[in-house]
mmCIF file of C-alpha atoms in Angstrom:
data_model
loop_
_atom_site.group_PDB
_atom_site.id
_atom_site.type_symbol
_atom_site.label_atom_id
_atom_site.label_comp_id
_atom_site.label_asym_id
_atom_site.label_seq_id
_atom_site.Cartn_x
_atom_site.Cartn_y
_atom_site.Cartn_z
ATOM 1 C CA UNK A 918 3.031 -12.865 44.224
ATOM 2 C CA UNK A 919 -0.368 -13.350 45.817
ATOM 3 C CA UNK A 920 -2.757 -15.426 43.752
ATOM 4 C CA UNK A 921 -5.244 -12.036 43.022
ATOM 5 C CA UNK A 922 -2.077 -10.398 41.650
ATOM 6 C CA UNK A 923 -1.211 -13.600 39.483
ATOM 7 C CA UNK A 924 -5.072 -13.438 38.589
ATOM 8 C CA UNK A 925 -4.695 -10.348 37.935
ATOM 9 C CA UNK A 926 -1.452 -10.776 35.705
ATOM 10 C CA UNK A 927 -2.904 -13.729 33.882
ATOM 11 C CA UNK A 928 -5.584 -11.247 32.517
ATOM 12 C CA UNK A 929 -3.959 -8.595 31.021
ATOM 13 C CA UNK A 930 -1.921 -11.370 29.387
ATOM 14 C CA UNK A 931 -5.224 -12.477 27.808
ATOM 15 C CA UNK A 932 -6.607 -9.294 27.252
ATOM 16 C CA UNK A 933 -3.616 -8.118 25.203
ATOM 17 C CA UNK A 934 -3.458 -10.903 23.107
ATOM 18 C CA UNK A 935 -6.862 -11.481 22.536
ATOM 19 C CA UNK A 936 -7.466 -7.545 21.923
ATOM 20 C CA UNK A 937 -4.865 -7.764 19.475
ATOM 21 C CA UNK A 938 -6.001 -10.991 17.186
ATOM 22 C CA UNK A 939 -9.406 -10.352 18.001
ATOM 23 C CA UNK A 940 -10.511 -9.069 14.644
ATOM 24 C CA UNK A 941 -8.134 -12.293 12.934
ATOM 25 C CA UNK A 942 -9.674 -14.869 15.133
ATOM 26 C CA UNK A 943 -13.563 -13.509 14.254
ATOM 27 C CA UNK A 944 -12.362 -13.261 10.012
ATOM 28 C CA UNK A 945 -10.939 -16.950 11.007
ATOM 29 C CA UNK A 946 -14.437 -18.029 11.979
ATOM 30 C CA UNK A 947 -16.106 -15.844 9.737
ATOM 31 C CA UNK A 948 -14.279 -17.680 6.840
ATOM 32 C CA UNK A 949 -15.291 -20.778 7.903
ATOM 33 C CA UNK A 950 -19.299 -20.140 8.520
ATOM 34 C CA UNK A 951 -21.493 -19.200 5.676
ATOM 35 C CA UNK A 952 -24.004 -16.826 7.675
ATOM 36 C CA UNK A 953 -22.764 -13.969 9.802
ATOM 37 C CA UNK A 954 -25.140 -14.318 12.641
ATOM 38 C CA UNK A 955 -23.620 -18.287 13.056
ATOM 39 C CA UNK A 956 -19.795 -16.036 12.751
ATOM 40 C CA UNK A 957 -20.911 -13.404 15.466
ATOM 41 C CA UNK A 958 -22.444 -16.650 17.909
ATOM 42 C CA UNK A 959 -19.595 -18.717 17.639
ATOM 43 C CA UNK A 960 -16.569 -16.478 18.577
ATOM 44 C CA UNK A 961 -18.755 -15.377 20.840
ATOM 45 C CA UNK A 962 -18.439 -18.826 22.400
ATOM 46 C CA UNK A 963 -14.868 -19.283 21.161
ATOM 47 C CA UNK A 964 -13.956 -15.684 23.005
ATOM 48 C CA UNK A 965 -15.374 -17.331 26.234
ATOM 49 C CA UNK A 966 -13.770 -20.467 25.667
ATOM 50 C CA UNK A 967 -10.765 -19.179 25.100
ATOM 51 C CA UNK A 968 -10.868 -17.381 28.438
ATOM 52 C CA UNK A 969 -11.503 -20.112 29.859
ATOM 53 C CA UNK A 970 -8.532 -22.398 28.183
ATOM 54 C CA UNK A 971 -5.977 -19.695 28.781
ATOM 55 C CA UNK A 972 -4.376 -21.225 31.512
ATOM 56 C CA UNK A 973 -3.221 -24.138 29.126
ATOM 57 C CA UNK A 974 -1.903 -21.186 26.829
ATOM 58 C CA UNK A 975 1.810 -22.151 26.615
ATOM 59 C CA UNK A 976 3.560 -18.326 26.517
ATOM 60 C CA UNK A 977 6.581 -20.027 24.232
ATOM 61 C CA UNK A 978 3.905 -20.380 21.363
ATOM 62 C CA UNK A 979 2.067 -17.734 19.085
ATOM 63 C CA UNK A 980 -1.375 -16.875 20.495
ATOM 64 C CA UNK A 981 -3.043 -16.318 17.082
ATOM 65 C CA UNK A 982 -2.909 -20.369 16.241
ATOM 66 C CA UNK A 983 -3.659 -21.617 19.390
ATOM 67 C CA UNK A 984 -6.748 -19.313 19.216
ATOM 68 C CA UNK A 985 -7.384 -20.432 15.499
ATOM 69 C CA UNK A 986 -7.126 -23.992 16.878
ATOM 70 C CA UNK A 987 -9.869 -23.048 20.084
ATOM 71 C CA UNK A 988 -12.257 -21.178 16.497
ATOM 72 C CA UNK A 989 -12.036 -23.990 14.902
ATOM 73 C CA UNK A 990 -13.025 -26.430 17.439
ATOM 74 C CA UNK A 991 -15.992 -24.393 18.421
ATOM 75 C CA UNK A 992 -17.096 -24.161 14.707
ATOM 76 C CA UNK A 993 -16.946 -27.713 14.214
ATOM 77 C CA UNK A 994 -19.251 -28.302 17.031
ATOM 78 C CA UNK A 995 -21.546 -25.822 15.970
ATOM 79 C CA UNK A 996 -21.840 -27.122 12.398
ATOM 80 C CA UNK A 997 -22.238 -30.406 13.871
ATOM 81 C CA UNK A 998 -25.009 -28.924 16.034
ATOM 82 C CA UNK A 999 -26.249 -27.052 13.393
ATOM 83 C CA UNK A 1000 -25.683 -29.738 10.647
ATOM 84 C CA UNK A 1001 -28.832 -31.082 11.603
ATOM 85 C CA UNK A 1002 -30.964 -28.666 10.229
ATOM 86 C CA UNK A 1003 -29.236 -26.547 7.920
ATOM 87 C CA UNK A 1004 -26.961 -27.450 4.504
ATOM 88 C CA UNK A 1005 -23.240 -27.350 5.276
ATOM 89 C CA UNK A 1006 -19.686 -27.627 3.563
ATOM 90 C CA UNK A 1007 -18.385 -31.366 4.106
ATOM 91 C CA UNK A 1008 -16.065 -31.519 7.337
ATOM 92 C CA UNK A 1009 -12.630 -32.319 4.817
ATOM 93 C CA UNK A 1010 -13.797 -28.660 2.523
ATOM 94 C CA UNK A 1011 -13.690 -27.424 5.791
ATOM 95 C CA UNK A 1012 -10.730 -28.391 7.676
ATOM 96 C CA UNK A 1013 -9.198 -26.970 4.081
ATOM 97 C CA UNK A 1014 -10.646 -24.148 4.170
ATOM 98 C CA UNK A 1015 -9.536 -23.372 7.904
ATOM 99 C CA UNK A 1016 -5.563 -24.949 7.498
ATOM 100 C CA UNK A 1017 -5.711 -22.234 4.578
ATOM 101 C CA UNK A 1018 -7.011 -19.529 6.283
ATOM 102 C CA UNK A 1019 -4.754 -20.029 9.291
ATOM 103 C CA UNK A 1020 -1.628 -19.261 6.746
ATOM 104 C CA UNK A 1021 -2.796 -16.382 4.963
ATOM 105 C CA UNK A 1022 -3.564 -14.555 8.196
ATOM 106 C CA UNK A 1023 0.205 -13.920 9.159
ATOM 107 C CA UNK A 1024 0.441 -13.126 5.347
ATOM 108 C CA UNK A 1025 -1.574 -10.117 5.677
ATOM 109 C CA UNK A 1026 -0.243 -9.041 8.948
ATOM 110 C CA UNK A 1027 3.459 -8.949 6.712
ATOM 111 C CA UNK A 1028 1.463 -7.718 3.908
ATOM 112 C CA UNK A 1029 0.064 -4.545 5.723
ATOM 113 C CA UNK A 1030 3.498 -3.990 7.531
ATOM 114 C CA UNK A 1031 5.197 -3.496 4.022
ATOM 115 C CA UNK A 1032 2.443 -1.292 2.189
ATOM 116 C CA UNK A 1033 2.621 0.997 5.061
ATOM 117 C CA UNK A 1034 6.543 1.120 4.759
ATOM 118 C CA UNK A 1035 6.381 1.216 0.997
ATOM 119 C CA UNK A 1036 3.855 4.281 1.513
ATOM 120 C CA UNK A 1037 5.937 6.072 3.959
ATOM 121 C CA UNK A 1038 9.112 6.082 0.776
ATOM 122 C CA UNK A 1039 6.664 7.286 -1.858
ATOM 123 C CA UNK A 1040 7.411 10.863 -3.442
ATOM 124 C CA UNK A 1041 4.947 13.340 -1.207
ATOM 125 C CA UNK A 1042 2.609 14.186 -4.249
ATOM 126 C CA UNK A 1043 2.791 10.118 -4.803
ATOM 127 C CA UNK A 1044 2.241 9.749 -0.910
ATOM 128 C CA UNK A 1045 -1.017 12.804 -1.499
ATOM 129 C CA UNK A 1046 -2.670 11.102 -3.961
ATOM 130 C CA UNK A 1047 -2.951 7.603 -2.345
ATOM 131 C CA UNK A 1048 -4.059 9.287 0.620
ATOM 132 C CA UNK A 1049 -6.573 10.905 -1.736
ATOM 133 C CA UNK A 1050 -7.910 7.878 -3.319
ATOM 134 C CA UNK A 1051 -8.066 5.357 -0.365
ATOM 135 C CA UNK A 1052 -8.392 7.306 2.800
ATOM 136 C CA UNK A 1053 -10.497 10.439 1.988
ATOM 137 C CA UNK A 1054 -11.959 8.313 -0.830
ATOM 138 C CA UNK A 1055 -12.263 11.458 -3.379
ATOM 139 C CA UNK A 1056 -13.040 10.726 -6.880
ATOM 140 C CA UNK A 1057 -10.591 10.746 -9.514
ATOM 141 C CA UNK A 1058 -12.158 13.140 -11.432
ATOM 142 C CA UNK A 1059 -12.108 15.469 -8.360
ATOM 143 C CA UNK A 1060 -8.153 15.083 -8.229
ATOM 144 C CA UNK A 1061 -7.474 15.544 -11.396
ATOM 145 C CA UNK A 1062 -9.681 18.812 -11.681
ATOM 146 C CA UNK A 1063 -8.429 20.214 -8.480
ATOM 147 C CA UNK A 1064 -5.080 19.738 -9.451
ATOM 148 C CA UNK A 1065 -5.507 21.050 -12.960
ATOM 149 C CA UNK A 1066 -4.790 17.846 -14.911
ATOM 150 C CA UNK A 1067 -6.475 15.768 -17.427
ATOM 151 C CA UNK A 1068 -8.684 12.683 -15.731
ATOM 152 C CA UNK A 1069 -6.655 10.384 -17.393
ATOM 153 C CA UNK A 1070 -3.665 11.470 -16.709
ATOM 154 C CA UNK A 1071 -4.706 11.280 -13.188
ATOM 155 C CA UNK A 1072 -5.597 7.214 -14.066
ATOM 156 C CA UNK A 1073 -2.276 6.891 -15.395
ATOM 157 C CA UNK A 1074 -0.649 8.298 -12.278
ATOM 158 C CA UNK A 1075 -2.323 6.225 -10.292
ATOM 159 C CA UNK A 1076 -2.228 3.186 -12.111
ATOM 160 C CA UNK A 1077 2.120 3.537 -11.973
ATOM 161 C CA UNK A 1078 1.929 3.968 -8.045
ATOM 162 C CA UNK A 1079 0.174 1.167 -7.012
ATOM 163 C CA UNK A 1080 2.267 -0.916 -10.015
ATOM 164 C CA UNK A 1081 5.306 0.889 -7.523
ATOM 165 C CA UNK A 1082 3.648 0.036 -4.385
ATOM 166 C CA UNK A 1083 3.314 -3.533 -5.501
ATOM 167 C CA UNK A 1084 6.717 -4.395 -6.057
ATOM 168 C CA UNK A 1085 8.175 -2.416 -3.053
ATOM 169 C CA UNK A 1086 5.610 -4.868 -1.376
ATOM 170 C CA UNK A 1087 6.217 -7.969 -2.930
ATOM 171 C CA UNK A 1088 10.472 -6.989 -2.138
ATOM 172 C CA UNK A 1089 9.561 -6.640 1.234
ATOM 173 C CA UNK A 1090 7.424 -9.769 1.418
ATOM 174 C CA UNK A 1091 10.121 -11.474 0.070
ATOM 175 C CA UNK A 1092 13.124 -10.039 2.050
ATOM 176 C CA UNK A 1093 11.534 -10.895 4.928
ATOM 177 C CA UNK A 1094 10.443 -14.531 4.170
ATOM 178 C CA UNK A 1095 13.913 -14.893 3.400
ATOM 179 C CA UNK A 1096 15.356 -13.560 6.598
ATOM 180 C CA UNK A 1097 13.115 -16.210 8.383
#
């Protein structure tokens, strides 16, 4: 392999990981920084950073932490930067708040894997009316007159699906923690 090809191959490794936790690593940093504009500036620096890092990237470990670790590096010395002039959280709030982010964001990964399963098993007119609510985003009131039923009864329907959806979810969750 010449060393443009391994270039070359080291890249689209990046890209694909980064492209993927992109969105993760920027709600990372964006939990950590009070002000969007300071969110947007610092993975913009943590992005480049980790670019430049990537060749200490050890392929046996998940990309999403060490990237988390690179965020929260870069926030640090931007708050300590910024710290200066500006009021911010107390470096130990902090380091919380990011060792607690960093677990909840495989959490939601798992979370969003199940609901979409748990979706897929609902009844179709179950399936139609989620659909309704959350992707077309139609009133309630439109449902229920379209179908012909009373607006409450509509509420009530819903209300017993997403009580279904949340403990298919919460199984799942479960089942899946236990499995490793």
């Amino acid at each position: 392999m010449t060393t443009e090809e391994f270039d070359n191959d080291r890249y689209e490794q990046f890209l694909q990981h980064f492209l993927r936790d992109q969105t993760r690593i920027f709600a990372y940093v964006r939990s950590l920084l009070p002000q969007y504009a300071d969110a947007q500036d610092v993975f913009q620096r943590c992005s480049l950073t980790l670019w430049r890092q990537f060749d200490e990237f050890d392929n046996e470990r998940l990309f999403l932490p060490w990237a988390c670790g690179v965020a929260f590096n870069e926030v640090r010395n931007f708050r300590r930067v910024a710290g200066r002039d500006r009021l911010q959280f107390a470096d130990d709030l902090a380091e919380q708040l990011a060792d607690r982010r960093i677990a909840t964001l495989g959490q939601r990964d798992l979370r969003s894997s199940a609901m979409r399963k748990c979706v897929e098993h609902l009844k179709p007119t179950d399936r139609e009316l989620i659909q309704q609510v959350y992707e077309q985003k139609l009133p309630v009131a439109e449902i229920a007159d379209t179908a012909g039923k009373a607006v409450q009864t509509m509420y009530n329907r819903l209300s017993a699906v997403r009580q279904s959806l949340l403990q298919c979810i919460e199984k799942r969750i479960a089942s899946e923690e236990a499995l490793g």
